[in-house]
GROMACS .gro file of C-alpha atoms in nm:
model
   71
    1MET     CA    1  -2.029  -6.900   6.022
    2VAL     CA    2  -2.373  -6.937   6.192
    3TYR     CA    3  -2.552  -6.700   6.420
    4LEU     CA    4  -2.830  -6.865   6.683
    5ASN     CA    5  -3.019  -6.538   6.852
    6ASN     CA    6  -3.245  -6.730   7.110
    7ILE     CA    7  -3.216  -7.020   7.319
    8ILE     CA    8  -3.504  -7.070   7.541
    9VAL     CA    9  -3.511  -7.358   7.814
   10TYR     CA   10  -3.837  -7.428   7.996
   11SER     CA   11  -3.930  -7.664   8.261
   12ASN     CA   12  -4.155  -7.724   8.579
   13ASN     CA   13  -3.911  -7.727   8.830
   14TYR     CA   14  -3.559  -7.626   8.914
   15GLU     CA   15  -3.418  -7.986   8.895
   16ALA     CA   16  -3.561  -8.060   8.553
   17TYR     CA   17  -3.463  -7.682   8.443
   18MET     CA   18  -3.091  -7.772   8.554
   19TYR     CA   19  -3.069  -8.106   8.372
   20TYR     CA   20  -3.196  -7.960   8.028
   21MET     CA   21  -2.944  -7.636   8.065
   22GLN     CA   22  -2.665  -7.892   8.120
   23MET     CA   23  -2.807  -8.071   7.782
   24VAL     CA   24  -2.811  -7.757   7.584
   25LEU     CA   25  -2.468  -7.643   7.740
   26GLU     CA   26  -2.293  -7.983   7.631
   27ARG     CA   27  -2.464  -7.988   7.317
   28LEU     CA   28  -2.349  -7.600   7.234
   29ARG     CA   29  -1.988  -7.725   7.344
   30GLU     CA   30  -1.998  -8.033   7.151
   31TYR     CA   31  -2.080  -7.838   6.856
   32LYS     CA   32  -1.821  -7.518   6.910
   33LEU     CA   33  -2.098  -7.333   6.953
   34TYR     CA   34  -2.039  -7.028   7.181
   35ILE     CA   35  -2.276  -6.815   7.408
   36ASN     CA   36  -2.222  -6.440   7.520
   37LEU     CA   37  -2.267  -6.465   7.937
   38LYS     CA   38  -2.374  -6.089   7.922
   39LYS     CA   39  -2.683  -6.118   7.687
   40CYS     CA   40  -2.790  -6.444   7.878
   41LEU     CA   41  -3.085  -6.461   8.150
   42PHE     CA   42  -3.095  -6.760   8.326
   43TYR     CA   43  -3.380  -6.942   8.581
   44ILE     CA   44  -3.612  -6.633   8.518
   45THR     CA   45  -4.001  -6.663   8.573
   46SER     CA   46  -4.131  -6.481   8.273
   47ILE     CA   47  -3.963  -6.370   7.922
   48ASN     CA   48  -4.100  -6.105   7.639
   49PHE     CA   49  -4.046  -6.323   7.296
   50LEU     CA   50  -4.163  -6.213   6.989
   51GLY     CA   51  -4.461  -6.009   7.107
   52PHE     CA   52  -4.562  -6.248   7.368
   53ILE     CA   53  -4.483  -6.313   7.749
   54VAL     CA   54  -4.416  -6.665   7.828
   55SER     CA   55  -4.415  -6.780   8.185
   56VAL     CA   56  -4.526  -7.008   8.407
   57ASN     CA   57  -4.893  -6.895   8.366
   58GLY     CA   58  -4.873  -6.993   8.014
   59VAL     CA   59  -4.819  -6.776   7.688
   60LEU     CA   60  -5.001  -6.439   7.676
   61MET     CA   61  -4.991  -6.149   7.409
   62GLU     CA   62  -4.821  -5.831   7.533
   63LYS     CA   63  -5.034  -5.594   7.630
   64SER     CA   64  -4.955  -5.334   7.404
   65GLN     CA   65  -5.032  -5.568   7.135
   66VAL     CA   66  -5.351  -5.643   7.265
   67ASP     CA   67  -5.467  -5.245   7.301
   68ALA     CA   68  -5.347  -5.214   6.929
   69ILE     CA   69  -5.607  -5.469   6.821
   70ARG     CA   70  -5.863  -5.336   7.048
   71GLU     CA   71  -5.808  -4.936   6.885
   0.00000   0.00000   0.00000
C-alpha cells in the first residue's frame, strides 16, 4: 500500500492548469491511485505548504516563521 500525501499543480493560467490537472488525474487512474475529494483544493491562488506560502507572487515564509526567527 502506498500513501501519497500532497500533489501540487501550478500554472500561470487556467488553460494550462486544466491541462496539467488532466495529465495528473490520468496518471493516477493509470496506476490505480485514488484521491479523497474531501481533502482536495482546486484552482486556488495560494497555499500554505510546509511552512511556506506558495502563490502567484512566489514562495514566501509564513509570518509566524519569520517572527520566530526575529525573536
